[in-house]
Coordinates of C-alpha atoms in Angstrom, one line a residue:
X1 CA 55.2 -16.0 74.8
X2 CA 56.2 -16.3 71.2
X3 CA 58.0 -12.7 69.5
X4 CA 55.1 -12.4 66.9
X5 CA 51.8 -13.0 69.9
X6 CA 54.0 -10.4 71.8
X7 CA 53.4 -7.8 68.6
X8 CA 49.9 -8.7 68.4
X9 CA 48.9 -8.3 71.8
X10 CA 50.8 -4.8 71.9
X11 CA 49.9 -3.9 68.2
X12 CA 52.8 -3.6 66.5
X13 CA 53.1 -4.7 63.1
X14 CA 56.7 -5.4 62.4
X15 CA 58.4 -6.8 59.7
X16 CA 60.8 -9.6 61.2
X17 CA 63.3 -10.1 58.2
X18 CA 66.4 -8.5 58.6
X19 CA 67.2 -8.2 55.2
X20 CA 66.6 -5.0 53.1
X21 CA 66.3 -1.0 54.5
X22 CA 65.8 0.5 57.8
X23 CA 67.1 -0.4 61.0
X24 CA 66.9 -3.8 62.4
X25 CA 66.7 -4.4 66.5
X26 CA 68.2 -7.3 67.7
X27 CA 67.7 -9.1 71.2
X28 CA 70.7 -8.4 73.2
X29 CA 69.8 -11.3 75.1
X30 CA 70.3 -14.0 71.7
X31 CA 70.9 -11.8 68.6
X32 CA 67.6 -12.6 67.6
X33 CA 66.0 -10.5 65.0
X34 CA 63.4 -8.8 66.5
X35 CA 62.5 -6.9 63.6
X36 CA 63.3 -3.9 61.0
X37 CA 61.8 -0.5 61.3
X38 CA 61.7 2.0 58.7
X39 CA 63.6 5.1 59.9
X40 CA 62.4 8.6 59.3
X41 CA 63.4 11.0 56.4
X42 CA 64.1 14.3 57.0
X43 CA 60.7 15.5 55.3
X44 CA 59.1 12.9 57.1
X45 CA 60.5 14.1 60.7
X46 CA 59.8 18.2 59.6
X47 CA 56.0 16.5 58.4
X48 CA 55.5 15.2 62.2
X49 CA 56.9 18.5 64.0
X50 CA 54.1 20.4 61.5
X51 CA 51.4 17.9 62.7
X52 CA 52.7 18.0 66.1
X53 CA 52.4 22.1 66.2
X54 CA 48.9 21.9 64.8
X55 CA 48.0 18.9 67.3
X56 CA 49.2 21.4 70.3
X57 CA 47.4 24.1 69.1
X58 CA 44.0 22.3 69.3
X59 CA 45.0 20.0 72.8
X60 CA 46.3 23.3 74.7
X61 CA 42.2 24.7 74.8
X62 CA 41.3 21.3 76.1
X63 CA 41.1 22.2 80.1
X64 CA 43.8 20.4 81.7
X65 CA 40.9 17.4 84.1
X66 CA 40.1 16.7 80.8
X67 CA 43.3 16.2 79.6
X68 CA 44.1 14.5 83.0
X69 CA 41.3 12.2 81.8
X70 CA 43.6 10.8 78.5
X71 CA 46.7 10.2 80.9
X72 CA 44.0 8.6 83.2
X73 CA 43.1 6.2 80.3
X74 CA 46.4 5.5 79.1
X75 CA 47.6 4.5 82.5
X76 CA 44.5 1.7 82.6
X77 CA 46.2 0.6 79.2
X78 CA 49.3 0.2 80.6
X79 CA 47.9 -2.2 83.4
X80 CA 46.4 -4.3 80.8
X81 CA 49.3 -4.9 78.3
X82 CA 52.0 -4.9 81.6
X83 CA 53.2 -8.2 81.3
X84 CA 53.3 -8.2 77.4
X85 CA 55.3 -4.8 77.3
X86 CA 57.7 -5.4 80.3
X87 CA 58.3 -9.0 78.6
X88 CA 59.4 -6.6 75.3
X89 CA 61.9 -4.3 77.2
X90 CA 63.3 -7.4 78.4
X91 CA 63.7 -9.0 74.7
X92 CA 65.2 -5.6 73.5
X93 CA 67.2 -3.9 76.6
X94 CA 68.3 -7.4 78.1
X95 CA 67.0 -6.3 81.9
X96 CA 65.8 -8.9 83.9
X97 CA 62.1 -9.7 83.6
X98 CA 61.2 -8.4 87.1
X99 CA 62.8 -4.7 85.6
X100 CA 60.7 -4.7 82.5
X101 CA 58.1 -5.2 84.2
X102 CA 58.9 -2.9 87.0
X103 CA 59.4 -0.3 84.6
X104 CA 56.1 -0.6 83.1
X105 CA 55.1 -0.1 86.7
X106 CA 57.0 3.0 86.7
X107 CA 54.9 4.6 83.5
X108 CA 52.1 3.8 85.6
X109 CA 52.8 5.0 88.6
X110 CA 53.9 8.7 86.9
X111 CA 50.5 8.3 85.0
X112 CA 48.6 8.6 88.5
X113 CA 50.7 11.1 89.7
X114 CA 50.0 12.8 86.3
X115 CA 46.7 12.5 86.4
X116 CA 46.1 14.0 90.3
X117 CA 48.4 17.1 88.7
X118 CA 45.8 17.8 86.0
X119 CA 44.0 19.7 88.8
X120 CA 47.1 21.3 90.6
X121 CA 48.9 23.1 88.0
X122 CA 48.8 26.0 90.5
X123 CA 49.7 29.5 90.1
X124 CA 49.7 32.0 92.8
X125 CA 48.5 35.4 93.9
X126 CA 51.3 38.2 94.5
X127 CA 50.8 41.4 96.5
X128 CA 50.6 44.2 94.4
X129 CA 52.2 47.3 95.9
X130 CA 49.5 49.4 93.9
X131 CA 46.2 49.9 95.4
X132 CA 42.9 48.3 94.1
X133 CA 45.3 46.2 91.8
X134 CA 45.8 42.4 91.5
X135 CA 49.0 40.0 90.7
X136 CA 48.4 36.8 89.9
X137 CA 51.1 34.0 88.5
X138 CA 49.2 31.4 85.7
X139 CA 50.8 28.7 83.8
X140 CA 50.1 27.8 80.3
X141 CA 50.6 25.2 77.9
X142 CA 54.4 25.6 76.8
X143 CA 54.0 24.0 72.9
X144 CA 55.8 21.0 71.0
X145 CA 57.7 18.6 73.6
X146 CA 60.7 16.1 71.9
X147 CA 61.9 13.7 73.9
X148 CA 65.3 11.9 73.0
X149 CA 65.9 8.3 75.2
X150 CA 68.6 6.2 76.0
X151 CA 67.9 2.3 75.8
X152 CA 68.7 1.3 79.4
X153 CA 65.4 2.8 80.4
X154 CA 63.4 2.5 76.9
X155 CA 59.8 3.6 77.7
X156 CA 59.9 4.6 81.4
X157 CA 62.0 8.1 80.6
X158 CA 59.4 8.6 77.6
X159 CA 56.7 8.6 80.0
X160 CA 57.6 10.7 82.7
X161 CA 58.2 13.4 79.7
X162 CA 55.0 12.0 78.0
X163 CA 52.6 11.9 80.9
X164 CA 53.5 15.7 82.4
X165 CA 53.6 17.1 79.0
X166 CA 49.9 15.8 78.1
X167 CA 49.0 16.9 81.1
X168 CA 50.3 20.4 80.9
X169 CA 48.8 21.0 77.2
X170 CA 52.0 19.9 75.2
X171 CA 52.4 17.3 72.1
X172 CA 55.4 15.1 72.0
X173 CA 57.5 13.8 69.6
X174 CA 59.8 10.9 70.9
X175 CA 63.0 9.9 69.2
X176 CA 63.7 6.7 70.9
X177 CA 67.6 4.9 71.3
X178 CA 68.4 2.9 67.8
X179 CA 68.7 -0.3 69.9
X180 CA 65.6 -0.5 71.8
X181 CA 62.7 1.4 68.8
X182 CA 60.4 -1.6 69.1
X183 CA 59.5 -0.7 72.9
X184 CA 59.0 2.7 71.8
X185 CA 56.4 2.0 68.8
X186 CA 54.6 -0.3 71.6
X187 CA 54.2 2.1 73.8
X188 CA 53.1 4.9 71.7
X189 CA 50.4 2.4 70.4
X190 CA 49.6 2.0 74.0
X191 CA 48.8 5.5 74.0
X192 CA 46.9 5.3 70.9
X193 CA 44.4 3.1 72.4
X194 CA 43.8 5.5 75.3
X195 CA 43.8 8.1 72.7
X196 CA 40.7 6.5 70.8
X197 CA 38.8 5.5 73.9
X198 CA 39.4 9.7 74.8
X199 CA 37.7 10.0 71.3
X200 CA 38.6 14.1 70.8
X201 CA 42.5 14.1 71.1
X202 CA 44.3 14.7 68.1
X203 CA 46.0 12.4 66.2
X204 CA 49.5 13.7 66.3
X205 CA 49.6 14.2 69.8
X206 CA 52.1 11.8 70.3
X207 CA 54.6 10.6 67.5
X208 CA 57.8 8.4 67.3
X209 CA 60.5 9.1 65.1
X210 CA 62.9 6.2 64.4
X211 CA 66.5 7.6 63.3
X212 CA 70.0 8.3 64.7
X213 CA 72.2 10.8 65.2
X214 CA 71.0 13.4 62.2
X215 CA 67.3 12.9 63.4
X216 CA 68.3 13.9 67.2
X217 CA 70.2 17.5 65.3
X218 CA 66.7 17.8 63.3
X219 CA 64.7 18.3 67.2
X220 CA 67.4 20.1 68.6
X221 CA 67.4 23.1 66.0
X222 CA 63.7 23.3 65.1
X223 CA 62.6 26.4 66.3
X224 CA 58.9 24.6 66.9
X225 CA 60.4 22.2 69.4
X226 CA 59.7 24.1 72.3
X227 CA 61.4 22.2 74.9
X228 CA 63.7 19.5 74.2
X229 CA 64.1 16.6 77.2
X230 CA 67.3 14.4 76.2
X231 CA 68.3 11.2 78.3
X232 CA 71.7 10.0 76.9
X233 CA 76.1 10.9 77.6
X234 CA 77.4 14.0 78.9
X235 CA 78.9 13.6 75.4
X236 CA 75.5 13.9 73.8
X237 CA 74.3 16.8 76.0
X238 CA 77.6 19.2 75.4
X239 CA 76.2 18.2 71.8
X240 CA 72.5 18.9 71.9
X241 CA 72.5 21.9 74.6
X242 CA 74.4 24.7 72.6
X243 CA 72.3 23.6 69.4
X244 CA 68.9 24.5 71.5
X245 CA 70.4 27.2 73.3
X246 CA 71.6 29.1 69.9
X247 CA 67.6 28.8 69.4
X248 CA 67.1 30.0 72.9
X249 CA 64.8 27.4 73.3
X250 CA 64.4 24.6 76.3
X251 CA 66.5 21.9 77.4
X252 CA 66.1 19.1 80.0
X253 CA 69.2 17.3 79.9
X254 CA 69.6 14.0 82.3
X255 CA 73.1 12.7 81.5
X256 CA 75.7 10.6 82.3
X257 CA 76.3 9.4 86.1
X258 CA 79.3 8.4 88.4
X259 CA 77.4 7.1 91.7
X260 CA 79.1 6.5 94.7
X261 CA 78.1 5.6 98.5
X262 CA 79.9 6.3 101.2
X263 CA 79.7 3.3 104.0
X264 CA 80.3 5.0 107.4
X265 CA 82.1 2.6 110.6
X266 CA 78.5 2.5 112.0
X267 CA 76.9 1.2 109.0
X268 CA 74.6 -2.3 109.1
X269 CA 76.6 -4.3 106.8
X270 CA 73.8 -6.8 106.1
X271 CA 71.7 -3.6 104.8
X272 CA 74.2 -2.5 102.3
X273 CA 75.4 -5.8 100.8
X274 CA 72.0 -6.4 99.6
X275 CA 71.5 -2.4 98.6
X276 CA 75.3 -2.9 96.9
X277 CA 74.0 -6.0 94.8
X278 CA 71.0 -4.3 93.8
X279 CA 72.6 -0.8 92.7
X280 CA 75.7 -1.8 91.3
X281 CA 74.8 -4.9 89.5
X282 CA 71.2 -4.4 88.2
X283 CA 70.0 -3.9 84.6
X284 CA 74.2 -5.1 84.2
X285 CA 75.3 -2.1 85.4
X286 CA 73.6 0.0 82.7
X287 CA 71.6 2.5 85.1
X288 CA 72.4 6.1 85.0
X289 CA 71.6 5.6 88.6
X290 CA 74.2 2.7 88.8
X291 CA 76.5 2.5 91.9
X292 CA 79.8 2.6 90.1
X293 CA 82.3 4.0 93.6
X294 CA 82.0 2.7 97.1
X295 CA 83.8 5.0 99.4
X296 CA 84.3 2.9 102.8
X297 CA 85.4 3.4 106.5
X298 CA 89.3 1.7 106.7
X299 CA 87.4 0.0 110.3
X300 CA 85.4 -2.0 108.1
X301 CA 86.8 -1.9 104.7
X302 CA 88.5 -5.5 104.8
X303 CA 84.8 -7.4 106.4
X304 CA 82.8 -5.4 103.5
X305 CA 85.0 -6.4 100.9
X306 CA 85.1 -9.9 101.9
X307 CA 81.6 -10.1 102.1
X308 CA 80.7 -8.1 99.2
X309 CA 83.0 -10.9 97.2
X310 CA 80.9 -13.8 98.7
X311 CA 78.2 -12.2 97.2
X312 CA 79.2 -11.3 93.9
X313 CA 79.8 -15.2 93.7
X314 CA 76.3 -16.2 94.2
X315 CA 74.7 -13.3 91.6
X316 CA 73.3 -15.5 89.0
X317 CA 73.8 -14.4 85.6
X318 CA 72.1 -15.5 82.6
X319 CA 68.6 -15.2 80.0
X320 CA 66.9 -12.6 81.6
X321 CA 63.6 -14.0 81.3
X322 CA 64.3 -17.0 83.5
X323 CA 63.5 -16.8 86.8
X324 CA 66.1 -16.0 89.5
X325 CA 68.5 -14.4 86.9
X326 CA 69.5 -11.0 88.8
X327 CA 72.4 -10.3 85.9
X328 CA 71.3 -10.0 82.1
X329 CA 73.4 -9.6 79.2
X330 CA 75.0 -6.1 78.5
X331 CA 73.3 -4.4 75.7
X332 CA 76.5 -5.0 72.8
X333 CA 79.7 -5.8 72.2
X334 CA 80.8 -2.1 72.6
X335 CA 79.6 -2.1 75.6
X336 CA 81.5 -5.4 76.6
X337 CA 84.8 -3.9 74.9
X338 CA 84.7 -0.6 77.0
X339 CA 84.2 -2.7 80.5
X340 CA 87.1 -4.2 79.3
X341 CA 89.4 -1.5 78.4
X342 CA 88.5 -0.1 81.6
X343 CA 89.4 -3.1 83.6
X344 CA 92.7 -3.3 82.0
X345 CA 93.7 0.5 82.7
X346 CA 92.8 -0.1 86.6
X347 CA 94.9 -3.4 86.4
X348 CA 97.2 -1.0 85.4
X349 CA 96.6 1.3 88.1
X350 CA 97.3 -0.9 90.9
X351 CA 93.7 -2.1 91.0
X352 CA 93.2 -5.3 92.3
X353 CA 89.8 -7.0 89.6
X354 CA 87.5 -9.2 90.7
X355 CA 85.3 -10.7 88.2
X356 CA 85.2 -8.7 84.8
X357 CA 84.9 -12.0 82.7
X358 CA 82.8 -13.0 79.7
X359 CA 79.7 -15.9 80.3
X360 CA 78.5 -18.5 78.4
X361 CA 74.7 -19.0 78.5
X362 CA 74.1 -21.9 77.2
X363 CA 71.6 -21.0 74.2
X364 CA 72.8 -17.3 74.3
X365 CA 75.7 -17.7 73.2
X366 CA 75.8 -14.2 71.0
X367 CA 74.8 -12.6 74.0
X368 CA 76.8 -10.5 75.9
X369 CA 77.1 -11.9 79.0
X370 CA 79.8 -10.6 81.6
X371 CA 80.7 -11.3 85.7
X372 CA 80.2 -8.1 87.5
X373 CA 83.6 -6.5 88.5
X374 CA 84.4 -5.4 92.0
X375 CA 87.8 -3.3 91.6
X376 CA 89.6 -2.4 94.8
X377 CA 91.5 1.1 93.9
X378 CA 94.3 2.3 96.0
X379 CA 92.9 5.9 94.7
X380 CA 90.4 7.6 92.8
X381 CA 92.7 7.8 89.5
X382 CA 91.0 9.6 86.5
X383 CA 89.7 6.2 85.7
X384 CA 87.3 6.1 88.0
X385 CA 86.5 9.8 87.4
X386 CA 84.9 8.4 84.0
X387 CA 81.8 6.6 84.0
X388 CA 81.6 3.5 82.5
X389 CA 78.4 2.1 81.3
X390 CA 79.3 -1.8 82.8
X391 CA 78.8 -3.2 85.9
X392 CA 81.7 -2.5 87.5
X393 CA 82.3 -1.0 91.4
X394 CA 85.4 0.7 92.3
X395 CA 86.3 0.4 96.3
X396 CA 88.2 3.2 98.2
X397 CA 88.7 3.1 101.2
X398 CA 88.8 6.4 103.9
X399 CA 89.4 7.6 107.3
X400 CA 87.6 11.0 108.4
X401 CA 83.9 11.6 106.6
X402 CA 85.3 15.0 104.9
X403 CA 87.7 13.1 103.1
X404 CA 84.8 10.6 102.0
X405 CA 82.7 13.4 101.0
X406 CA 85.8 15.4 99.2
X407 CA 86.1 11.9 97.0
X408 CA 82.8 11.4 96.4
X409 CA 82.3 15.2 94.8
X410 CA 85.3 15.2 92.7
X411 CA 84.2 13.7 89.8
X412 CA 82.8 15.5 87.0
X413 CA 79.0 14.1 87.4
X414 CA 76.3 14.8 89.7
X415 CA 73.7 12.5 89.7
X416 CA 73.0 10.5 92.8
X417 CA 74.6 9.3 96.0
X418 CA 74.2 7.7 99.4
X419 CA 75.2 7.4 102.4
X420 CA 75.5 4.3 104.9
X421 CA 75.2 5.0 108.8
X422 CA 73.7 5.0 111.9
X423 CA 75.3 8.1 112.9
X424 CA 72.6 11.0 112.7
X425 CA 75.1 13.7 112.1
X426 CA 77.1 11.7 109.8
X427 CA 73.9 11.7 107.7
X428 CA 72.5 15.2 108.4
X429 CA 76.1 16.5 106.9
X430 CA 76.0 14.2 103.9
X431 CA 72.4 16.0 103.1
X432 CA 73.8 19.6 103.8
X433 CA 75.1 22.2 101.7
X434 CA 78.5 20.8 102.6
X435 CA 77.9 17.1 101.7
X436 CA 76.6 15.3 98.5
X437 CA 76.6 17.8 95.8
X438 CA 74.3 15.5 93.7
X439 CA 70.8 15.8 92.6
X440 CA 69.4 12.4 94.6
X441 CA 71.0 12.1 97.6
X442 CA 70.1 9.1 100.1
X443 CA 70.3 7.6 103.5
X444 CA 70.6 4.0 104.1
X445 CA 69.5 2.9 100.8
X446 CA 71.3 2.9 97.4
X447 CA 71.5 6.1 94.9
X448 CA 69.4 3.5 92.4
X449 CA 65.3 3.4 92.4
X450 CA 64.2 6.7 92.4
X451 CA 60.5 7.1 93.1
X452 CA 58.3 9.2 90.5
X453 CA 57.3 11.9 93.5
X454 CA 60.5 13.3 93.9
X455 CA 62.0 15.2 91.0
X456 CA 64.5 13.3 88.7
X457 CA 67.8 14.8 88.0
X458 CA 71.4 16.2 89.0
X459 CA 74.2 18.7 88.3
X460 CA 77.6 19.5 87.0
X461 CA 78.2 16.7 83.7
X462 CA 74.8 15.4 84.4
X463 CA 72.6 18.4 82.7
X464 CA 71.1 19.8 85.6
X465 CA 67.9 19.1 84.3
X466 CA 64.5 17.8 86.5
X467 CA 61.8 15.2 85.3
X468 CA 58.8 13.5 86.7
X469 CA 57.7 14.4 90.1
X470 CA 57.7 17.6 92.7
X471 CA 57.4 20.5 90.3
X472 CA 59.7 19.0 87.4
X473 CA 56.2 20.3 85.6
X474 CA 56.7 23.6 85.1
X475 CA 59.7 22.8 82.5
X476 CA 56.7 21.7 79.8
X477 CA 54.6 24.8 80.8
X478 CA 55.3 28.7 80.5
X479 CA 54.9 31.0 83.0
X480 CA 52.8 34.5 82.6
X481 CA 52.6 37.5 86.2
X482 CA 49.5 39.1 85.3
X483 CA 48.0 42.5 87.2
X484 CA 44.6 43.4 86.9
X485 CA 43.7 46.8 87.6
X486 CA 40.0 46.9 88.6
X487 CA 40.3 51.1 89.6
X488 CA 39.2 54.4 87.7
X489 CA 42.9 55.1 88.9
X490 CA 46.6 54.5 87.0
X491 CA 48.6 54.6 90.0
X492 CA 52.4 53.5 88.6
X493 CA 54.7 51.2 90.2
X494 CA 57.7 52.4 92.4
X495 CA 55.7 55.4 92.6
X496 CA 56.6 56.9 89.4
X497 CA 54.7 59.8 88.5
X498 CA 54.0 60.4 84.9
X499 CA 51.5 63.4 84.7
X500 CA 50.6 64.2 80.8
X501 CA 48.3 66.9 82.1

């Protein structure tokens, strides 16, 4: 599919020359020009957040079905343009086709889930010590939602923010990454079209701002940003959270990961080769989710390895919109240059590199194309502590599991993790209070590929906050405890008595 039918079919008017203002978006797969978008002004970003306000003000009476109804739509839009906007996070990001498109899947999938929550957004009834009184919990719409994404997931993060926060009464303003703003336009025009189908949702429910860093300060100190969601560093969240808390408004902050699995003796090593290739080396290692630290048994450490090698050798890497490519470009040359600075300090280190190198793709040669690197460490130096955005592995080796788990929690993220083993107790303890310390923690599959039902998120340098499923809703809603006293009497609570006479 040509660049300019793509637009078309997903309704973006672009202007393609990369000449003159605004920012222009290249193809990490070619350097192709993509196309130059207009950033926003200051006046222009303070203009949406006052549309925004006065679009919440209006959707929050809408009963939340109804609104349920909108996400309904969108999702059905999403179905029909699939193809054309998973093809466009491909041309922009550089994932493999089969993760465009599976992201796409992903914003429809928390669409449904958002839609069967329109009619759940449950409160509670509390027993009131008082007689002939009543306690009820109720949740209400929370206000203005900004959401600030990274480019490794370009529309899918949007949506789990967009899709609860319609839901739950909320506009959204969306301040996509610099490098990937053309998948955010197309699917905020996806929205559109569900938006006029709905025929009474206002128009500034949902905006995008293009801009950098400046534009991403703007959301965090307006006051009518109610709760801010940010996907991006731990650098960026120790930058954005003390600028919304001096507000005292909301954060959701998912940041930076350091993933590791632990592979027990008992582990089936056929099982974690392929869950190795998948979380390690998929979207080039660009995942927050990525599997960055394999923590092995010493009684297999030497047969994984080897293997693990054999099939790092067959990964093919090249255009990601060819089939059976499993390894696109990285997203830049920074990107390239810090997964090489990193495998020159473990060199250092005593690490023993495999793979690591630059590709040529023949007809992408301004791509960044690079070899996945499997590192054997003979410890977990601070190097390894640091997460970098590449597809490298680092390999430990250990003997007893509470030295495994010890490794795997000292590092400064908390993200996701996983364990490998048929041992039932081996896995019960790497799921207690004494094991992973991580948001996501798994069993016999890879910390990568999160499902929208479960909540999204992890501690320490990671932000601690929750998105998409289990009750990551209540973050776009507020909370009121209301009594109702349907007496003639006053009767006071912890029996005070308060007689005027």
């Amino acid at each position: 599919m040509e660049v300019d039918t793509l637009f078309i079919q997903l309704g973006l008017a672009v202007d393609r020359d990369a000449a003159g203002a605004g920012l222009v978006s290249r193809s990490p797969i070619d350097g192709t020009v993509l196309g130059r978008v207009a950033e926003a002004t200051t006046a222009e970003a303070q203009a949406a957040i006052e549309a925004a306000q006065r679009a919440f003000l209006g959707w929050r009476t809408v009963p939340a079905p109804k609104r349920g109804e909108l996400v309904r739509l969108f999702g059905e839009e999403l179905r029909a343009n699939k193809d054309a906007l998973g093809r466009l996070v491909t041309l922009e990001n550089g994932k493999i086709l089969q993760e465009g498109l599976g992201e796409v899947q992903e914003m429809i999938d928390i669409c449904d889930f958002a839609v069967g929550l329109s009619r759940q957004l449950y409160g509670r009834t509390i027993a009131s010590e008082r007689p002939a009184h009543r306690m009820t919990e109720t949740w209400h719409p929370l206000g203005v939602c900004g959401v600030i994404s990274a480019f490794n997931f370009p529309v899918a993060v949007w949506a789990w923010n967009a899709a609860l926060a319609l839901v739950c009464g909320d506009s959204v303003v969306w301040k996509p990454s610099e490098k990937t703003p053309l998948c955010a336009l197309a699917a905020n025009a996806i929205l559109a079209r569900a938006m006029k189908r709905f025929g009474a949702a206002p128009g500034a429910l949902s905006q995008v701002l293009v801009g950098g860093r400046a534009l991403g300060e703007l959301l965090a100190e307006d006051r009518r940003i109610a709760v801010l969601s940010a996907t991006g560093s731990t650098r960026m969240g120790r930058e954005v959270a003390p600028r919304v808390a001096r507000r005292l408004g909301r954060s959701i902050l998912e940041l930076g990961g350091n993933n590791a699995a632990v592979v027990a003796s008992s582990a089936d090593l056929d099982l974690i080769v392929r869950a190795v290739l998948f979380a390690a080396v998929g979207t080039a290692g660009q995942r927050c989710t990525t599997l960055r630290r394999l923590i092995v048994h010493e009684s297999i450490y030497d047969r994984l390895v080897g293997r693990l090698d054999e099939a790092y050798g067959r990964v093919k890497i090249g255009n990601p919109l060819e089939a059976g490519t499993l390894v696109g470009p990285l997203i830049d040359e920074r990107a390239f240059e810090a997964m090489g600075a990193a495998l020159s300090e473990a060199r250092a280190q005593g690490g023993k590199v495999r793979g690591g190198v630059r590709m040529t793709v023949p007809g992408s040669e301004r791509g960044c194309y690079v070899k996945p690197a499997l590192v054997e460490m003979p410890s977990q130096t601070e190097l390894v502590c640091r997460e970098t955005f590449a597809p490298i592995l680092y390999v430990l080796r250990y003997r007893e599991l509470d030295e495994a788990i010890k490794l795997h929690n000292a590092v400064p993220q908390g993200l996701a993790s996983s364990i490998f083993t048929s041992d039932l107790r081996e896995a019960e303890m790497f799921l207690s209070s004494v094991g992973s310390d991580c948001g996501i923690a798994n069993v016999n599959i890879g910390p990568s590929g999160a499902e929208i039902g479960g909540a999204f998120g992890g501690e320490k340098d990671t932000g601690g906050g929750r998105e998409s499923g289990s009750d990551a809703w209540k973050a776009y809603m507020r909370r009121a405890t209301n009594t109702i006293n349907y007496s003639r009497e006053l009767p006071l609570a912890q029996g005070i008595k308060f007689d005027v006479g």
